[in-house]
PDB file of C-alpha atoms in Angstrom:
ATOM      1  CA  UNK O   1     -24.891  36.503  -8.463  1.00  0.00           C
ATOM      2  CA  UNK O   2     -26.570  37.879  -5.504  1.00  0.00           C
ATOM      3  CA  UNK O   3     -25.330  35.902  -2.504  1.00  0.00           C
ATOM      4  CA  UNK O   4     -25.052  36.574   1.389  1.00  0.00           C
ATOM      5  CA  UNK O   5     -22.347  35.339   3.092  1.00  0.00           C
ATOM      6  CA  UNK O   6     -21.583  34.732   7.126  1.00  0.00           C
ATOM      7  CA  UNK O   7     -19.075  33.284   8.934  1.00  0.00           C
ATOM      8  CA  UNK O   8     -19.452  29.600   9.522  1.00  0.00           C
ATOM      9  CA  UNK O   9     -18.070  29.389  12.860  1.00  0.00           C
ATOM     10  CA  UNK O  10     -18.771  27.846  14.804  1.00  0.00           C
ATOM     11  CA  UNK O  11     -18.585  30.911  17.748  1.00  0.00           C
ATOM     12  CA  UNK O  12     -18.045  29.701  20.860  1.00  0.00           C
ATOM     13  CA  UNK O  13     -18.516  32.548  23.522  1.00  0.00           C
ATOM     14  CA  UNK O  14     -18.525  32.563  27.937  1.00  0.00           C
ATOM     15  CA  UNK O  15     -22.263  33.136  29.342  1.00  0.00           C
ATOM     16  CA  UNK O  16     -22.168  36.837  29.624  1.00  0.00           C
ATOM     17  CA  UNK O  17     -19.924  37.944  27.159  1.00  0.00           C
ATOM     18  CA  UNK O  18     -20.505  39.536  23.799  1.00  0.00           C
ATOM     19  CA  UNK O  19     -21.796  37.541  20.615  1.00  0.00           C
ATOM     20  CA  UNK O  20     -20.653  39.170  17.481  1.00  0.00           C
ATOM     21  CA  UNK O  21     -21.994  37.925  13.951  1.00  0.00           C
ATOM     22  CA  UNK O  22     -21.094  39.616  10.809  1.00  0.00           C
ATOM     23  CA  UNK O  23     -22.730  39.068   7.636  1.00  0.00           C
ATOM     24  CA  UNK O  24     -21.656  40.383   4.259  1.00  0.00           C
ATOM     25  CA  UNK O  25     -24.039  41.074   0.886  1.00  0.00           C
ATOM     26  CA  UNK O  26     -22.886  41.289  -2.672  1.00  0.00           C
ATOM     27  CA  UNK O  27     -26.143  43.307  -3.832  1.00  0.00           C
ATOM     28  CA  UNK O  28     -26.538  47.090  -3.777  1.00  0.00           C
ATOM     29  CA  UNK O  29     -29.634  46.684  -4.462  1.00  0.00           C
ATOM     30  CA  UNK O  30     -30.395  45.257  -1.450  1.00  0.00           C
ATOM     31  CA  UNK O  31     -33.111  46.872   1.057  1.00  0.00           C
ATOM     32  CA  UNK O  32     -34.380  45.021   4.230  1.00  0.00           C
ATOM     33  CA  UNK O  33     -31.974  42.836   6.591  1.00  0.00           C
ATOM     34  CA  UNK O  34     -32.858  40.590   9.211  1.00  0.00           C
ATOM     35  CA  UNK O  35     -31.614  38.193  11.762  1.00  0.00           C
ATOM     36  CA  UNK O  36     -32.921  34.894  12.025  1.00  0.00           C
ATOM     37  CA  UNK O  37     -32.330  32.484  15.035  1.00  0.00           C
ATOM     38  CA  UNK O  38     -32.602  29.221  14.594  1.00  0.00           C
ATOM     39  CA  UNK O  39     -32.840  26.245  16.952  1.00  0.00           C
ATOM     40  CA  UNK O  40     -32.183  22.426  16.260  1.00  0.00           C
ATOM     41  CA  UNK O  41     -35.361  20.817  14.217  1.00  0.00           C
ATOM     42  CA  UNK O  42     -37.106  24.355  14.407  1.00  0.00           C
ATOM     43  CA  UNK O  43     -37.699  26.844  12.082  1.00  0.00           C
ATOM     44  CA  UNK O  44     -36.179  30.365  12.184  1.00  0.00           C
ATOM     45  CA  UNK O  45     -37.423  33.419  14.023  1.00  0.00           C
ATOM     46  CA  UNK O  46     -36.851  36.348  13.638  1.00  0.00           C
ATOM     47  CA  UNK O  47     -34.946  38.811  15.930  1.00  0.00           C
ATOM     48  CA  UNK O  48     -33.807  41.790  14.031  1.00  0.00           C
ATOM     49  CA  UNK O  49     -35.195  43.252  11.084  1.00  0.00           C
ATOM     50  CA  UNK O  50     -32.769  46.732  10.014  1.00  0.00           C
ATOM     51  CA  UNK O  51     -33.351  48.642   7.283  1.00  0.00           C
ATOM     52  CA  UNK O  52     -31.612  51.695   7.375  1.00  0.00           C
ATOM     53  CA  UNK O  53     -27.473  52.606   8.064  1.00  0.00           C
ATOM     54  CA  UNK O  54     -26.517  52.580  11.433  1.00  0.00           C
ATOM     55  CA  UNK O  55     -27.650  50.620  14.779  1.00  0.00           C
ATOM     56  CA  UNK O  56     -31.214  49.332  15.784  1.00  0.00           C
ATOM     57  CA  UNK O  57     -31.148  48.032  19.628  1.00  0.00           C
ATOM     58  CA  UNK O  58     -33.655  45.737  21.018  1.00  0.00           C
ATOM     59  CA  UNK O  59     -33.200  44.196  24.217  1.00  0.00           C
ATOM     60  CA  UNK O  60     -29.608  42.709  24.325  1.00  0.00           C
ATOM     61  CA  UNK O  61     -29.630  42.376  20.828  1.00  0.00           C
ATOM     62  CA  UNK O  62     -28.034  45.614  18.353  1.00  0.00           C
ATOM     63  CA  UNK O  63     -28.110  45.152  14.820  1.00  0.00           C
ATOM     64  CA  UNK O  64     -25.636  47.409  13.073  1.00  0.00           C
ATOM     65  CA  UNK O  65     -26.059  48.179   8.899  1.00  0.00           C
ATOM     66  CA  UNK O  66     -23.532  49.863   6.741  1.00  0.00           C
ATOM     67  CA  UNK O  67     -24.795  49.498   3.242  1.00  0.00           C
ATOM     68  CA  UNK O  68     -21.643  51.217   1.818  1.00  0.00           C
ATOM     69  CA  UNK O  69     -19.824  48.044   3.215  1.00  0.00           C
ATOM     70  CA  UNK O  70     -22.263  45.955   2.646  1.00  0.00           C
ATOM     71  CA  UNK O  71     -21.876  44.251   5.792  1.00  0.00           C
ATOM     72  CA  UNK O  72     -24.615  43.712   8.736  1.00  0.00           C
ATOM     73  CA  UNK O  73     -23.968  42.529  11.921  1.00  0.00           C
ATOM     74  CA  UNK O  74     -25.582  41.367  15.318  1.00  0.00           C
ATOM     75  CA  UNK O  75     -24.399  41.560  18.535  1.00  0.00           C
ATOM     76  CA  UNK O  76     -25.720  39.821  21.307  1.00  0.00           C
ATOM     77  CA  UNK O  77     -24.663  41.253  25.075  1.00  0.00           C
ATOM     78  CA  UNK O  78     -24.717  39.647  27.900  1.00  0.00           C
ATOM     79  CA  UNK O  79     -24.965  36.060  26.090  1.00  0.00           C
ATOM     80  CA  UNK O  80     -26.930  33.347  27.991  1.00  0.00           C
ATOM     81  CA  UNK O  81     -27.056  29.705  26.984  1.00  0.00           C
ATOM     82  CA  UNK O  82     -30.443  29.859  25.652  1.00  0.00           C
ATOM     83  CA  UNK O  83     -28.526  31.858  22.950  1.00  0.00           C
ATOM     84  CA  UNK O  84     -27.226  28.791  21.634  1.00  0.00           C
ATOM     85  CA  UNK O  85     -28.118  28.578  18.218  1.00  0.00           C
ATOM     86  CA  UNK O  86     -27.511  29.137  14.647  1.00  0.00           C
ATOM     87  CA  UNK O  87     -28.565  32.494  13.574  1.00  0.00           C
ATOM     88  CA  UNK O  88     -29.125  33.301   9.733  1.00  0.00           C
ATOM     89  CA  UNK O  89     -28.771  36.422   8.057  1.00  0.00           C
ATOM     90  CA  UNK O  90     -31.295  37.341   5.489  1.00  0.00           C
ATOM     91  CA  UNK O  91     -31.396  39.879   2.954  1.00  0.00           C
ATOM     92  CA  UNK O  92     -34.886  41.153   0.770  1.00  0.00           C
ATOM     93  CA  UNK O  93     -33.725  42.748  -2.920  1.00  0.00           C
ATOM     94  CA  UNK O  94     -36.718  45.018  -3.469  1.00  0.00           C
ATOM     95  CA  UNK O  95     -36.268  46.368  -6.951  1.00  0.00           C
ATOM     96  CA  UNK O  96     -39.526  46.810  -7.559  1.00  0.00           C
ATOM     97  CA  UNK O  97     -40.784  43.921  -9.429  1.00  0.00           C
ATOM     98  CA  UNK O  98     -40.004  40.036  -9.018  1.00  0.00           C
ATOM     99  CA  UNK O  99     -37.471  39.988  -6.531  1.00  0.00           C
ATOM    100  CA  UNK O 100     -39.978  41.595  -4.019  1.00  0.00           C
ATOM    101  CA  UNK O 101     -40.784  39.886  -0.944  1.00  0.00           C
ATOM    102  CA  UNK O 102     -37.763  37.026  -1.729  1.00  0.00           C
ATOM    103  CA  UNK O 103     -34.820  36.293   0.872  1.00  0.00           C
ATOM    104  CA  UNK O 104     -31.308  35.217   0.101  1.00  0.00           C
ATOM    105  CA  UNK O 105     -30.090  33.610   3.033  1.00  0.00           C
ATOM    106  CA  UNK O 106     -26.725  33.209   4.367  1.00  0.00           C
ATOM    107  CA  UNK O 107     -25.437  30.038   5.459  1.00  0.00           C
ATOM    108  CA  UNK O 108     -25.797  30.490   8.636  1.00  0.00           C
ATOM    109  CA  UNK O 109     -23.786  31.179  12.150  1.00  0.00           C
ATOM    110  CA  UNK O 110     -23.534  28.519  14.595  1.00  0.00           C
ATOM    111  CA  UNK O 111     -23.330  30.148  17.826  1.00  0.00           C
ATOM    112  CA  UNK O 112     -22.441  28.029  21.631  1.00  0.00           C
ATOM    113  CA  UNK O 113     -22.846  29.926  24.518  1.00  0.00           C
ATOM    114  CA  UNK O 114     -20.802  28.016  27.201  1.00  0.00           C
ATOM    115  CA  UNK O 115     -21.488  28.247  30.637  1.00  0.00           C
TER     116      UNK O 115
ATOM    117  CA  UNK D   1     -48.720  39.525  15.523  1.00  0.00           C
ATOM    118  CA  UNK D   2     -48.620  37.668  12.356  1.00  0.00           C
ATOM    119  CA  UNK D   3     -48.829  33.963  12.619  1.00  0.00           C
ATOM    120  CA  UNK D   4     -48.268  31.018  10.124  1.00  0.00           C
ATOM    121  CA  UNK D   5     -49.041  27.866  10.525  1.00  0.00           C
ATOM    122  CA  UNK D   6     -47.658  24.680   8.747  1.00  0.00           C
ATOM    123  CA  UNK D   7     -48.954  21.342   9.040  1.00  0.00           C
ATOM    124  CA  UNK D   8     -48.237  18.700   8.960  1.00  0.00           C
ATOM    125  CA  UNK D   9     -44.967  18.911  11.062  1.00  0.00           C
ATOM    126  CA  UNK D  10     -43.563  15.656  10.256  1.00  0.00           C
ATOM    127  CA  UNK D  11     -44.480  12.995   7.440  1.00  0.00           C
ATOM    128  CA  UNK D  12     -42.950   9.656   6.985  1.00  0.00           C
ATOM    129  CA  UNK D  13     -43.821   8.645   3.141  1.00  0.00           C
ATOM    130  CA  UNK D  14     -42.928   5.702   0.951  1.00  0.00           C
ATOM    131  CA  UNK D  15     -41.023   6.570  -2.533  1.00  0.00           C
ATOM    132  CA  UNK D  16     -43.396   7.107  -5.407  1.00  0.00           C
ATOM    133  CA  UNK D  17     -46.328   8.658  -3.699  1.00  0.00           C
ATOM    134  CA  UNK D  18     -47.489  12.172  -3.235  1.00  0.00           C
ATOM    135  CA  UNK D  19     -47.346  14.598  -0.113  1.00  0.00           C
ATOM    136  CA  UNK D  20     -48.974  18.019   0.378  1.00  0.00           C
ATOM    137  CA  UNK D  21     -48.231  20.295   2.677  1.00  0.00           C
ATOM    138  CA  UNK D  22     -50.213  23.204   4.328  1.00  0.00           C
ATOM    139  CA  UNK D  23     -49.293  26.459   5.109  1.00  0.00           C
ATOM    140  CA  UNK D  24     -52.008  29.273   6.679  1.00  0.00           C
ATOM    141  CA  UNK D  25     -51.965  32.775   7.192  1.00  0.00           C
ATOM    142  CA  UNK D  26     -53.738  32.239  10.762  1.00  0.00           C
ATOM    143  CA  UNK D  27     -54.524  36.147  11.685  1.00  0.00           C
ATOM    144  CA  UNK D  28     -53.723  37.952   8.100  1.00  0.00           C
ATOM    145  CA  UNK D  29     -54.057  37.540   4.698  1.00  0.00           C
ATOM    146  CA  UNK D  30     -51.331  36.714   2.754  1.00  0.00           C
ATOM    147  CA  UNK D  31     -51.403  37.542  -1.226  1.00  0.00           C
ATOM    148  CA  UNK D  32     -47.952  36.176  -1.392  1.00  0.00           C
ATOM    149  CA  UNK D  33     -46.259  33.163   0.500  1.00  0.00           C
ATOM    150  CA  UNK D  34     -42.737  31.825   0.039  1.00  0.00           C
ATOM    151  CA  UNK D  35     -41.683  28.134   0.127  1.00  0.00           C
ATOM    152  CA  UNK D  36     -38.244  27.429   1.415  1.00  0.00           C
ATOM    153  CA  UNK D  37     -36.105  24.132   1.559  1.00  0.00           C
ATOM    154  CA  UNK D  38     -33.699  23.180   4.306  1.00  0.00           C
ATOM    155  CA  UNK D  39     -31.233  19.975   3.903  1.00  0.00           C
ATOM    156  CA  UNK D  40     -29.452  19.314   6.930  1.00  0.00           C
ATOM    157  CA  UNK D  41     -26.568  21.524   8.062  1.00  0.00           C
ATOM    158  CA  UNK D  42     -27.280  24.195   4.884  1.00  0.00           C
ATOM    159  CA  UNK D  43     -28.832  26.875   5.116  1.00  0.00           C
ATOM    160  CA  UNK D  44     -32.584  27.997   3.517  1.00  0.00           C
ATOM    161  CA  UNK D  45     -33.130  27.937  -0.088  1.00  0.00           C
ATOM    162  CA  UNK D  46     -36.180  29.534  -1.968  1.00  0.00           C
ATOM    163  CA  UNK D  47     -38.079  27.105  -3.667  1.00  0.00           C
ATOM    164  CA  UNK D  48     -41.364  29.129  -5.411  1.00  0.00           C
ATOM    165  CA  UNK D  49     -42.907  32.129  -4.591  1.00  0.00           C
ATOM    166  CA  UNK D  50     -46.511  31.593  -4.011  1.00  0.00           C
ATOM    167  CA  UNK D  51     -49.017  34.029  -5.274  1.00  0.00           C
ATOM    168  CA  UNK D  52     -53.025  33.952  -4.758  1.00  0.00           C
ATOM    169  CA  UNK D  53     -55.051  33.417  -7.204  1.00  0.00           C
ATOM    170  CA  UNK D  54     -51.957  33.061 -10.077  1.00  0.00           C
ATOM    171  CA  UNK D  55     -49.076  30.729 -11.059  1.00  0.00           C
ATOM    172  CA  UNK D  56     -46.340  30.159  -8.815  1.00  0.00           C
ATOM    173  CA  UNK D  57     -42.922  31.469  -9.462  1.00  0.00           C
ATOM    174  CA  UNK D  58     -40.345  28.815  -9.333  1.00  0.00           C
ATOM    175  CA  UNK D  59     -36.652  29.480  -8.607  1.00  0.00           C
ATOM    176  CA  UNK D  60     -34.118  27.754 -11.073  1.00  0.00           C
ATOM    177  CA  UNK D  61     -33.370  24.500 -10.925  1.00  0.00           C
ATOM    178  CA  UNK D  62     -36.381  23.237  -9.388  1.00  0.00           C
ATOM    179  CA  UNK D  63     -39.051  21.501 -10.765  1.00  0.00           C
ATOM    180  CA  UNK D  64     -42.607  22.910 -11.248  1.00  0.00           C
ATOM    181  CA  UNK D  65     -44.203  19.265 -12.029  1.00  0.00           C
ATOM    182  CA  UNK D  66     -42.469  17.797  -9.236  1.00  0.00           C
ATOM    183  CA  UNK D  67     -43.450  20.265  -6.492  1.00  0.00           C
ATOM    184  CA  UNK D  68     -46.792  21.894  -6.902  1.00  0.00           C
ATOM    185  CA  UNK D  69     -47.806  24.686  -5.330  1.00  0.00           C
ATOM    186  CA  UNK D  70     -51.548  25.953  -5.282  1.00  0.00           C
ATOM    187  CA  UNK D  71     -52.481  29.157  -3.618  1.00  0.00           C
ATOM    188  CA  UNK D  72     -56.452  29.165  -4.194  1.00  0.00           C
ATOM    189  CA  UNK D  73     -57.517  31.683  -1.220  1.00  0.00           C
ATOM    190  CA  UNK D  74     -55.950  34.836   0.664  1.00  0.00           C
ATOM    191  CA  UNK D  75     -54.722  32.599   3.596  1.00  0.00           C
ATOM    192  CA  UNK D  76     -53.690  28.891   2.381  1.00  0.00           C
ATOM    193  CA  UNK D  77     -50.916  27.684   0.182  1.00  0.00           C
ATOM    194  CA  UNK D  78     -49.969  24.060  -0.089  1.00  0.00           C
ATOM    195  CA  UNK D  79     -47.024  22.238  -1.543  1.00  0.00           C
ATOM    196  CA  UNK D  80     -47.388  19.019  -2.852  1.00  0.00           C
ATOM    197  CA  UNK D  81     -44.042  16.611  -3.310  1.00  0.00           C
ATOM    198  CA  UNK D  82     -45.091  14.266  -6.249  1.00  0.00           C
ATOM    199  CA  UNK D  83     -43.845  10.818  -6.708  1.00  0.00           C
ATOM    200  CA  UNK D  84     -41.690  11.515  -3.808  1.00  0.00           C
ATOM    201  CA  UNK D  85     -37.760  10.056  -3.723  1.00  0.00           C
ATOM    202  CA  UNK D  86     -35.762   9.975  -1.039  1.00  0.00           C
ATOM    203  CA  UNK D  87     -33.407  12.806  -2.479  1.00  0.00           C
ATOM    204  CA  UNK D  88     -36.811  14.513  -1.723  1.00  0.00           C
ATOM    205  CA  UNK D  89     -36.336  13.976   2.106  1.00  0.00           C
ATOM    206  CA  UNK D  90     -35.679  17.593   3.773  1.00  0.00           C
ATOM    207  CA  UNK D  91     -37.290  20.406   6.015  1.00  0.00           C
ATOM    208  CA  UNK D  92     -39.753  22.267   3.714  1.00  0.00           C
ATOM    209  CA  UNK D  93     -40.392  26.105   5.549  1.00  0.00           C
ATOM    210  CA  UNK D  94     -43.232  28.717   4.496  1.00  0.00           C
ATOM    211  CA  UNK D  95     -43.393  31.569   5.268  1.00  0.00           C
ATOM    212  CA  UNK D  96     -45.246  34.880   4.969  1.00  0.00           C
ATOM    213  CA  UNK D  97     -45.723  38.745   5.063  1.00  0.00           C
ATOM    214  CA  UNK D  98     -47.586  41.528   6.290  1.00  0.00           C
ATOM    215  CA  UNK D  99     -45.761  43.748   4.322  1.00  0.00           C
ATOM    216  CA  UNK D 100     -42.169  43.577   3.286  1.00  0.00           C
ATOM    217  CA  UNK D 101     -41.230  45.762   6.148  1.00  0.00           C
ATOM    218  CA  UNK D 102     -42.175  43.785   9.066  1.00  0.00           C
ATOM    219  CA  UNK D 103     -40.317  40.878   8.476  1.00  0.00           C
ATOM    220  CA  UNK D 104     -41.416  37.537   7.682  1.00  0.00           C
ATOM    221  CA  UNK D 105     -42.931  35.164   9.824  1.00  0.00           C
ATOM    222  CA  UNK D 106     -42.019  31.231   9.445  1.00  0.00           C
ATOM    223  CA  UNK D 107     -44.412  28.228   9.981  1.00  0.00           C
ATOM    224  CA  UNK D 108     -43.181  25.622  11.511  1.00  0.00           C
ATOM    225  CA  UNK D 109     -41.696  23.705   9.103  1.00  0.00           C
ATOM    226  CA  UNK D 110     -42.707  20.355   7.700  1.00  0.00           C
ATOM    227  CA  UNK D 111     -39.660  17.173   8.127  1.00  0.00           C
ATOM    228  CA  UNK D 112     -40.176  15.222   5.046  1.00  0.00           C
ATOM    229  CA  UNK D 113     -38.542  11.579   5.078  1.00  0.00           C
ATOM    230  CA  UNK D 114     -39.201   9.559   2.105  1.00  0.00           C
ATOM    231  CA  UNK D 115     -38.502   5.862   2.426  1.00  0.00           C
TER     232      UNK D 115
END
């Protein structure tokens, strides 16, 4: 059963502070990981994509990859309430055949970002 | 950058009738679009996998005759909801590819309410 998990939450953090989301994968298989955000009504966008062991910065955004743990994170710094959101992890199995292209989402983080 | 569009945004139908739903590859072509369903407070799940110019791939459990998906050129797929029930009511998300290693990009989803 190939599933992606996250942490519920919901994660309430101070404007300014650190955001950190973990996300854990059962497949080894697995290849390409990304963070979505998602606002209320919208559909998700994405922030991170990681593909490769260790930690991909953009902005104030790091994703970090371990594949031996099979665990991904984000981590948002300096947090702003704009943050606010639920952000979904999303992992691609690319084996090569029908499973290309497909995400297995995780249920998603519900991040506050409190003033 | 790539964009997808999705229309319509919201629909409003009555139980027993049909809805389609478009989703266009606005400044790439797209040989292979994904169909996603959202019910409230859960996460994405993977519907079909679009392909041009073939079948559809459907995920288990859901049901080919009931949601039909056409994918006739390199840039439009549509979803149509037949006979429509109100268990049918949800966010329905496409989305699409460049390749598999630039992420994919959402439209912006389509509310369904069936009434």
């Amino acid at each position: 059963q190939k599933e992606v998990e996250q942490n519920s939450g919901p994660l309430s953090v101070p404007e300014g502070a650190i955001a950190s989301l973990n996300c854990t994968y059962s497949d080894r298989g697995s290849q390409s990981f990304f963070w979505y955000r998602q606002y209320s009504g919208k559909s998700p966008e994405l922030i991170m994509s990681i593909y490769s062991n260790g930690d991909k910065e953009d902005g104030r955004f790091t994703a970090q990859l371990n594949k031996a743990s099979q665990y991904v994170s984000l981590l948002i710094r300096d947090s702003q309430p704009s943050d606010s959101a639920t952000y979904l992890c999303a992992v691609n199995i690319d084996d090569g055949g029908t499973s290309y292209g497909k995400l297995t989402f995780g249920q998603g983080t519900i991040l506050t970002v409190h003033p | 950058g790539a964009v997808v569009s999705q229309h319509p945004s919201w629909v409003i139908c009555k139980s027993g009738t049909s809805v389609k739903i478009e989703c266009r590859s606005l400044d790439f072509q797209a040989t292979t679009m994904f169909w996603y369903r959202q019910f409230p407070k859960q996460s994405l799940m993977l519907m079909a996998t679009s392909n041009e110019g073939s079948k559809a791939t459907y995920e288990q459990g859901v049901e080919k005759d009931k949601f039909l998906i056409n994918h006739a050129s390199l840039t439009l797929s549509t979803l149509t909801v037949t006979s429509a029930h109100p268990e049918d009511s949800s966010f329905y998300i496409c989305s699409a590819s460049l390749t598999g290693d630039y992420g994919y990009t959402f439209g912006s989803g389509t509310r369904l309410t069936v009434v």
